[in-house]
Amino acid sequence: MSSLFPALAPAATAAADRPALRFGERSLTYAELAAAAGGTAGRIGAAGRVAVWATPALETAVAVVAALLAGVPAVPLNPKSGDKELAHILSDSEPSLVLAAPGGELPPALAGLERVDVDVDARGPVRAPGDDRAGAGDPALVVYTSGTTGPPKGAVIPRRALTTTLDALADAWAWTGDDVLVHGLPLFHVHGLVLGVLGPLRRGGSVRHLGRFSPEGAARELNAGATMLFGVPTMYHRIAEALPGDPELAKALAGARLLVSGSAALPVHDHERIAAATGRRVIERYGMTETLMNTSVRADGEPRAGTVGVPLPGVELRLVEDDGTPIAETDGESVGEIQVRGANLFTEYLNRPDATAAAFTGDGFFRTGDMAVRDPDGYVRIVGRKATDLIKSGGYKIGAGEIENALLEHPGVREAAVTGEPDPDLGERIVAWIVPADPAAPPSLDALADHVAGRLAPHKRPRVLRLLDTLPRNDMGKIMKRALSHD
Ligand code: MCA
Ligand code: AMP
């Protein structure tokens, strides 16, 4: 048999009859995936960019593999995107068509686009028109990510970054084709899509997607042969909460080869509760949409709660002072911004040369905005982030400015400020501080949450509403967020 996916999944040919993807009752072997994705790739043709309606389903994985085979960049869309967010992403990325699961309506914003239904049962000849042709520096994905202000930016991720990061993780985690991964992450972000789908495929292993995360689902799969679990801290928090009353879950975690958390910090309390109940330590890795993965606790290293481990092979990482001076100390105390350089990085923000230029230093390091210290043995410990206007909730990065702009479009809102406050389940929860247009009839939390969910996305909706007579402002008229008390 000729190579199935020569550039991106070299191990696939040897694994032709082994399971590659499983979503619920439906699954595909590598040979079946090659046929299904090859068929869809043939229908993509020479499109400039393709959108993927990224539901947590088999079709999404096949669609992205098809785009990679065709050598055409894919733009995964959150199927719960509100109209404003969707319109922005479509006008910015200008896809030629949208790949979607058959059936089901797409929102009106997509009406003008050609729709290509993904047929996961297609068993035609394997066609890989662009997999060999596309170069390592060519774009593979455009993933939208929030900044502090304005609408989300499209991070252009080259093919080289995907292969580099996945091979570095294979080294750090001793990740092989024998591994079976289980997760319930969304497929429109790097964590679920790159690590969670393309990762197993690159190794010739398999992934079982839960459709929707639950501790029970994770336990079921780990007790039925899965070896690895990926999740955001909220998922591990829910596991830690469920463990005391669930011996099956404890057994499942105890038997796993690797439990990995990422996208936000996993609180030490949850680390310890899981370790106490299962004898197993969750390991953390640190990444970003723009950089893919930068550091990890290694499978053969010492697991240490509260750290994200050591730089991955090929990643240059430094901590710098405000003025850019590198910090040499590895004393566990000297705090600096993390900057990274390596083949794992994105190339640019689509249509945003200004933002791209601002994101890099003169010597090609990417400014992550994350603040950290380094322990004497090189372990990185993230202690905060530079921007107060970025919120991490449930592992999603959310810009305060984007929500403020949406809130200001509500007729009941005169002024708005958005902050994040600590939340044991979500890490941070979104708080809306509102000066109502009519103090006698202020808008309700539900009304504002629905407004934001419908415009942007449900995970960006405020969970708390605080009404004020005025917002605290400095002499320049700038809102002083630090004066907004969470008490
Ligand atoms: C509630 N819902 C609403 C509203 N209120 N829908 C519309 N309007 C409303 N007003 C719906 C939600 O859409 C959702 O629908 C359900 O109610 C529950 O919502 P929510 O509370 O937000 O969900 P949750 O169950 O609390 O979600 C927790 C979660 C989720 C599952 C952990 O936050 C999650 O999947 N996080 C993963 C984030 C992630 O992958 N981040 C990676 C980016 P329904 O019931 O239909 O779902 S970071 C990254 O990629 C970098 C590289 C890295 O390092 O990893
Ligand atoms: P995103 O922009 O959504 O890709 O999120 C990237 C951000 O998530 C990083 O800049 C970090 O702030 C955060 N992050 C990812 N992994 C971790 C981790 N293991 N611990 C702490 N923060 C993390």
XYZ file of C-alpha atoms and ligand atoms in Angstrom:
565
model
C 0.000 0.000 0.000
C 1.264 3.483 -0.754
C 1.759 5.880 2.114
C -1.529 7.018 3.611
C -0.489 10.402 5.023
C 3.210 10.698 4.240
C 3.893 14.196 5.554
C 1.773 14.393 8.662
C 1.263 10.843 9.859
C 4.142 8.681 8.675
C 3.179 5.886 11.070
C -0.293 5.549 9.541
C 0.616 3.129 6.766
C 1.885 0.495 9.147
C -1.248 0.980 11.239
C -3.669 0.700 8.277
C -6.054 -1.757 9.920
C -5.852 -0.320 13.395
C -8.403 2.093 14.838
C -7.525 5.738 14.279
C -10.582 7.681 15.453
C -13.597 6.782 17.559
C -16.464 9.113 18.380
C -19.230 7.320 20.284
C -20.292 4.273 18.283
C -18.577 5.393 15.083
C -14.949 4.714 14.297
C -12.482 4.621 11.412
C -9.329 2.604 10.890
C -6.338 4.328 9.300
C -7.184 2.853 5.916
C -10.797 4.002 6.244
C -9.700 7.446 7.403
C -7.352 7.728 4.428
C -10.197 6.861 2.063
C -12.721 9.183 3.703
C -10.295 12.095 4.045
C -8.903 11.455 0.575
C -12.411 11.657 -0.866
C -13.114 14.945 0.902
C -9.667 16.284 -0.045
C -10.535 15.657 -3.684
C -13.625 17.861 -3.246
C -11.644 20.677 -1.647
C -9.608 21.052 -4.808
C -7.612 24.228 -4.967
C -9.596 26.229 -2.402
C -7.656 29.064 -0.771
C -8.819 28.282 2.751
C -11.592 26.075 4.072
C -13.756 26.578 7.133
C -14.569 23.524 9.256
C -17.778 23.489 11.280
C -16.023 21.953 14.245
C -18.663 19.979 16.111
C -17.283 17.307 18.458
C -17.828 14.641 15.792
C -15.998 12.240 13.497
C -16.672 14.512 10.512
C -14.610 17.329 12.034
C -11.536 15.130 12.395
C -11.963 13.805 8.852
C -12.452 17.347 7.513
C -9.249 18.646 9.091
C -7.237 15.647 7.897
C -8.734 16.177 4.428
C -7.649 19.819 4.399
C -4.142 18.787 5.451
C -4.085 16.190 2.681
C -5.246 18.783 0.172
C -2.554 21.166 1.378
C -5.235 23.806 2.077
C -5.354 25.648 5.431
C -8.353 24.882 7.635
C -10.154 27.404 9.830
C -11.982 25.522 12.596
C -15.178 27.299 13.675
C -16.769 26.996 17.102
C -20.255 25.686 16.264
C -21.603 27.756 19.164
C -20.135 31.000 17.809
C -22.523 33.913 18.012
C -23.335 36.023 14.953
C -20.859 38.835 15.571
C -17.908 36.521 16.221
C -18.746 34.297 13.273
C -19.116 37.258 10.902
C -15.717 38.557 11.990
C -13.945 35.228 11.506
C -15.526 34.689 8.088
C -14.738 38.157 6.778
C -11.196 37.960 8.137
C -10.310 34.461 6.914
C -12.384 34.466 3.688
C -12.808 30.697 3.332
C -13.839 29.364 -0.098
C -16.111 26.701 1.348
C -17.238 25.132 4.596
C -16.816 21.470 5.499
C -19.558 20.127 7.742
C -21.257 16.939 8.862
C -24.231 16.080 6.626
C -27.607 17.277 7.906
C -28.117 20.034 10.392
C -28.462 23.638 9.479
C -25.618 26.086 9.433
C -26.222 29.645 10.643
C -27.181 32.352 8.136
C -23.671 33.851 8.291
C -22.458 30.780 6.368
C -25.248 30.850 3.821
C -23.115 32.442 1.106
C -20.453 29.743 1.301
C -20.373 26.511 -0.671
C -21.052 23.670 1.745
C -19.211 20.375 1.362
C -20.682 17.547 3.419
C -18.052 15.235 4.849
C -18.784 11.602 4.031
C -16.986 9.486 6.611
C -18.135 6.307 4.845
C -16.541 7.185 1.515
C -14.347 4.272 0.476
C -12.933 5.525 -2.778
C -9.322 5.488 -3.854
C -6.936 7.213 -1.486
C -6.089 10.627 -2.867
C -3.570 12.887 -1.230
C -3.277 15.702 -3.729
C -1.326 18.131 -1.578
C 0.170 16.263 1.370
C 3.496 15.767 -0.380
C 3.390 19.029 -2.262
C 2.695 21.370 0.649
C 5.861 22.730 2.232
C 6.712 22.707 5.925
C 6.274 26.475 6.097
C 2.867 26.454 4.411
C -0.126 27.236 6.611
C -1.988 24.242 8.013
C -4.497 25.890 10.351
C -5.822 29.332 11.182
C -7.005 29.253 14.798
C -8.789 32.272 16.250
C -7.688 33.436 19.674
C -8.765 36.380 21.832
C -6.567 39.342 22.678
C -7.101 41.981 25.363
C -9.058 44.285 23.072
C -10.867 43.980 19.775
C -12.060 40.849 18.011
C -10.138 37.531 18.008
C -7.042 37.235 15.814
C -6.355 34.326 13.460
C -3.082 32.611 14.359
C -1.599 31.098 11.186
C -0.023 27.775 12.160
C 2.365 26.230 9.637
C 2.621 22.485 8.988
C 6.119 22.495 10.460
C 4.778 23.691 13.831
C 2.321 20.784 14.024
C 4.913 18.113 13.338
C 7.516 19.777 15.545
C 5.271 20.099 18.568
C 3.813 16.615 18.259
C 7.248 15.009 17.918
C 8.514 16.983 20.904
C 5.567 15.757 22.968
C 6.242 12.189 21.823
C 9.726 12.552 23.225
C 8.559 14.112 26.496
C 5.725 11.686 27.082
C 7.126 8.491 25.491
C 3.980 8.737 23.342
C 3.715 5.858 20.854
C 1.315 4.149 18.461
C 0.291 1.857 21.303
C -1.288 4.753 23.161
C -5.035 5.209 23.147
C -6.044 8.737 24.069
C -9.381 9.731 25.579
C -10.683 13.277 25.846
C -13.761 15.462 25.516
C -12.139 18.705 24.421
C -13.614 21.020 21.794
C -12.145 20.597 18.304
C -11.792 24.283 17.381
C -8.765 24.956 19.585
C -5.205 23.685 19.617
C -5.612 21.516 22.697
C -8.419 19.284 21.408
C -7.588 19.421 17.705
C -3.801 19.437 17.427
C -2.833 17.504 20.551
C -6.044 15.528 20.848
C -6.632 14.442 17.231
C -3.540 15.057 15.126
C -1.322 13.845 17.997
C -2.531 10.237 18.052
C -2.663 10.155 14.239
C 0.972 11.222 13.944
C 1.972 8.345 16.218
C -0.248 5.744 14.553
C -2.227 5.398 17.765
C -5.871 6.144 18.368
C -8.193 8.658 19.974
C -11.589 8.103 21.532
C -13.541 11.338 21.777
C -16.266 11.569 24.387
C -18.415 14.042 22.447
C -18.959 15.819 25.712
C -16.612 15.500 28.686
C -17.753 13.698 31.836
C -15.755 11.946 34.544
C -17.874 8.822 33.875
C -16.977 8.829 30.177
C -13.287 9.216 30.926
C -13.476 6.387 33.482
C -15.298 4.095 31.069
C -12.670 4.519 28.342
C -9.677 4.305 30.663
C -11.105 1.098 32.105
C -11.539 -0.219 28.549
C -8.022 0.145 27.245
C -7.382 3.869 26.895
C -3.926 4.808 28.180
C -3.872 8.627 28.240
C -6.273 11.379 29.294
C -6.033 15.013 28.186
C -8.102 17.725 29.822
C -8.320 21.313 30.980
C -8.132 21.986 34.736
C -11.934 22.301 34.988
C -12.210 18.683 33.837
C -9.648 17.482 36.404
C -11.419 19.562 39.064
C -14.665 17.760 38.241
C -12.798 14.434 38.398
C -11.349 15.399 41.806
C -14.849 16.269 43.030
C -16.281 12.954 41.781
C -13.463 10.686 43.021
C -14.541 10.199 46.660
C -17.788 8.508 45.639
C -16.609 6.706 42.532
C -14.281 3.698 42.878
C -14.505 2.973 39.123
C -13.110 6.426 38.394
C -10.287 5.945 40.914
C -9.429 2.574 39.345
C -9.495 4.083 35.847
C -7.114 6.899 36.708
C -4.830 4.602 38.690
C -4.433 2.394 35.614
C -3.725 5.170 33.101
C -0.242 5.588 31.660
C -0.425 9.382 31.532
C -2.842 12.029 32.809
C -2.123 15.414 31.233
C -3.618 18.801 32.089
C -3.153 22.050 30.183
C -4.650 25.323 28.875
C -4.637 26.857 32.370
C -3.097 26.181 35.761
C -4.323 23.101 37.629
C -4.635 24.137 41.290
C -2.363 22.238 43.677
C -5.426 21.246 45.733
C -6.857 19.323 42.762
C -3.453 17.765 41.997
C -3.253 16.534 45.573
C -6.812 15.233 45.766
C -6.303 13.184 42.593
C -2.954 11.854 43.783
C -4.399 10.876 47.166
C -7.358 9.013 45.646
C -5.531 7.283 42.780
C -1.830 7.188 43.543
C -1.286 8.894 40.188
C 0.061 12.380 39.501
C -1.394 14.556 36.776
C 1.344 16.203 34.738
C 1.051 19.691 33.232
C 2.248 21.054 29.944
C 2.231 24.700 28.898
C 1.290 25.982 25.488
C -0.460 28.670 23.535
C -2.349 28.871 20.274
C 0.521 30.919 18.823
C 3.311 28.655 20.044
C 1.723 25.235 20.320
C 3.540 23.453 23.167
C 6.486 25.019 24.997
C 7.132 23.039 28.148
C 6.017 19.880 29.899
C 6.680 17.748 32.882
C 8.271 14.712 31.270
C 6.936 11.175 31.662
C 10.401 10.162 32.885
C 10.769 13.300 35.023
C 9.684 14.173 38.497
C 6.032 15.230 38.550
C 5.699 18.424 40.550
C 2.345 20.083 41.207
C 2.231 23.764 40.354
C 4.869 23.604 37.626
C 4.688 23.150 33.864
C 7.989 21.280 33.640
C 10.911 21.935 31.352
C 11.213 23.319 27.801
C 10.398 20.738 25.139
C 13.135 19.647 22.734
C 13.743 22.388 20.172
C 12.059 25.137 22.216
C 14.277 28.017 23.334
C 12.726 29.588 26.412
C 13.874 32.613 28.374
C 12.479 34.827 31.103
C 12.934 38.559 30.636
C 12.564 41.714 32.716
C 10.173 44.470 31.634
C 12.960 46.105 29.639
C 13.771 42.856 27.838
C 16.882 41.954 29.846
C 17.108 38.160 30.147
C 16.956 36.769 33.685
C 19.777 34.327 34.303
C 18.681 33.264 37.799
C 16.996 29.913 38.299
C 16.241 30.630 41.919
C 12.510 29.976 41.997
C 11.955 33.653 42.800
C 12.980 35.974 39.958
C 9.842 36.684 37.959
C 9.969 37.482 34.246
C 7.917 37.220 31.091
C 8.252 33.933 29.195
C 9.580 34.364 25.661
C 9.960 31.424 23.295
C 11.553 30.689 19.934
C 11.489 27.545 17.836
C 9.938 25.674 14.927
C 6.790 25.225 17.042
C 5.737 28.871 16.545
C 2.973 30.339 14.390
C 3.993 32.543 11.489
C 1.635 35.515 11.794
C -1.761 36.835 12.789
C -3.821 36.805 9.618
C -4.237 40.318 8.159
C -2.626 41.844 11.257
C 0.998 42.779 10.483
C 0.887 45.313 13.334
C -0.099 42.704 15.908
C 2.383 40.195 14.463
C 5.252 42.671 14.672
C 4.336 43.594 18.246
C 4.264 39.944 19.299
C 7.904 39.227 18.408
C 11.192 40.621 19.707
C 13.920 41.759 17.327
C 15.671 38.416 17.708
C 12.612 36.357 16.875
C 11.308 35.386 20.304
C 7.542 35.389 20.831
C 6.306 37.402 23.809
C 3.858 35.098 25.589
C 2.645 37.599 28.191
C 2.880 34.824 30.801
C 4.943 35.572 33.911
C 7.017 32.823 35.486
C 9.957 31.816 37.658
C 12.411 28.970 37.086
C 13.394 26.478 39.756
C 17.060 25.526 40.152
C 16.517 22.351 38.092
C 14.920 24.320 35.242
C 11.258 23.598 35.994
C 9.080 26.546 34.942
C 6.450 27.789 37.358
C 3.842 30.177 35.892
C 2.880 32.831 38.429
C 0.576 35.121 36.450
C 0.170 37.034 33.242
C 1.026 40.538 32.116
C -2.393 41.556 30.841
C -5.154 41.934 33.404
C -7.639 42.069 30.549
C -7.261 38.404 29.617
C -9.455 35.908 31.415
C -9.016 32.117 31.409
C -12.331 30.429 32.115
C -12.742 26.680 31.686
C -9.441 26.729 29.769
C -10.779 29.222 27.207
C -8.874 32.487 26.745
C -11.313 35.389 26.734
C -10.556 39.059 26.156
C -12.312 41.496 28.490
C -12.525 44.169 25.765
C -14.420 41.908 23.402
C -17.102 41.260 26.033
C -17.248 44.936 27.028
C -17.891 45.889 23.410
C -20.694 43.336 23.177
C -22.225 44.499 26.471
C -22.183 48.130 25.303
C -24.366 47.078 22.374
C -27.127 46.111 24.821
C -29.694 48.903 25.164
C -29.805 48.538 28.954
C -26.078 49.189 29.347
C -24.542 52.661 29.615
C -21.037 51.647 30.703
C -19.379 48.261 31.081
C -16.200 46.768 32.486
C -15.344 43.075 32.555
C -13.014 41.279 34.952
C -12.265 37.706 35.944
C -12.568 36.505 39.528
C -11.355 33.226 41.007
C -13.671 30.257 40.550
C -12.943 26.779 41.908
C -14.451 25.036 38.868
C -13.661 27.364 35.937
C -10.419 28.846 37.257
C -11.847 32.302 36.637
C -15.427 33.404 36.108
C -16.443 36.400 34.059
C -17.850 39.348 35.999
C -19.730 42.177 34.252
C -19.631 45.551 36.023
C -22.448 47.578 34.547
C -23.718 51.122 34.806
C -27.305 50.679 33.618
C -28.875 53.069 31.140
C -31.880 53.280 33.438
C -30.987 52.681 37.087
C -34.659 52.034 37.839
C -34.767 49.100 35.386
C -31.308 47.552 35.096
C -30.797 44.591 32.731
C -30.752 41.123 34.343
C -27.749 38.789 34.378
C -29.686 36.338 32.207
C -30.439 38.990 29.622
C -26.806 40.073 29.434
C -25.548 36.471 29.393
C -27.904 35.628 26.511
C -26.855 38.782 24.684
C -23.143 37.916 24.930
C -23.682 34.201 24.199
C -25.662 35.083 21.069
C -23.169 37.684 19.823
C -19.871 35.979 20.746
C -20.019 32.479 22.279
C -21.618 30.899 25.365
C -18.282 30.477 27.178
C -17.792 34.269 26.943
C -21.012 35.070 28.774
C -20.811 36.813 32.176
C -21.555 34.582 35.138
C -21.852 37.438 37.649
C -23.435 40.895 37.325
C -22.452 43.823 39.523
C -24.390 47.071 39.121
C -22.672 50.400 39.784
C -23.608 54.089 39.629
C -20.310 54.954 37.948
C -17.161 53.124 36.913
C -13.937 54.125 38.688
C -11.803 56.108 36.216
C -8.434 57.810 36.421
C -7.719 61.402 35.348
C -7.336 60.225 31.761
C -10.808 58.676 31.835
C -9.446 55.133 31.734
C -11.376 52.574 33.762
C -9.366 51.480 36.818
C -10.103 47.766 36.865
C -8.024 47.177 39.946
C -10.416 49.420 41.882
C -13.287 47.072 41.056
C -13.419 44.961 44.188
C -14.539 41.359 44.069
C -15.628 41.394 47.723
C -25.539 28.233 29.190
N -25.427 27.792 27.946
C -25.837 28.776 27.138
C -26.185 29.880 27.950
N -25.993 29.504 29.211
N -25.963 28.846 25.817
C -26.405 29.989 25.273
N -26.767 31.068 25.995
C -26.677 31.060 27.328
N -27.047 32.129 28.012
C -24.986 26.436 27.540
C -23.586 26.306 27.042
O -23.486 26.624 25.697
C -23.343 24.843 27.251
O -24.038 24.125 26.263
C -23.978 24.607 28.561
O -24.964 25.607 28.683
C -22.979 24.682 29.713
O -22.151 25.810 29.499
P -20.835 26.065 30.303
O -21.234 26.257 31.720
O -20.050 27.133 29.686
O -20.064 24.749 30.059
P -19.327 23.892 31.071
O -19.952 22.552 31.160
O -19.114 24.592 32.346
O -17.928 23.791 30.350
C -16.801 23.421 31.028
C -15.834 22.807 30.053
C -15.577 23.822 28.927
C -16.408 21.529 29.476
C -14.552 22.510 30.799
O -15.185 25.052 29.519
C -14.540 23.359 27.939
O -14.793 22.517 27.091
N -13.326 23.902 28.016
C -12.210 23.573 27.110
C -11.540 24.789 26.622
C -10.377 24.458 25.706
O -10.315 23.460 25.014
N -9.414 25.330 25.691
C -8.234 25.169 24.852
C -7.767 26.522 24.430
P -23.839 22.570 26.003
O -24.446 21.910 27.183
O -24.550 22.315 24.732
O -22.369 22.365 25.936
S -6.126 26.805 25.038
C -5.149 26.007 23.956
O -5.583 25.349 23.027
C -3.686 26.094 24.307
C -2.833 25.791 23.121
C -3.370 25.094 25.422
O -2.395 25.320 26.148
O -4.070 24.106 25.510
P -4.709 30.153 24.390
O -4.316 31.523 23.976
O -6.160 29.941 24.516
O -4.027 29.187 23.525
O -4.145 29.986 25.833
C -2.786 30.075 26.102
C -2.563 30.468 27.520
O -3.039 29.451 28.394
C -1.121 30.635 27.904
O -0.611 31.887 27.507
C -1.166 30.462 29.408
O -1.558 31.669 30.036
C -2.291 29.451 29.586
N -1.813 28.087 29.865
C -1.725 27.042 29.024
N -1.284 25.944 29.672
C -1.086 26.308 30.961
C -0.649 25.629 32.145
N -0.356 24.318 32.136
N -0.562 26.336 33.297
C -0.877 27.651 33.318
N -1.311 28.338 32.244
C -1.413 27.677 31.075
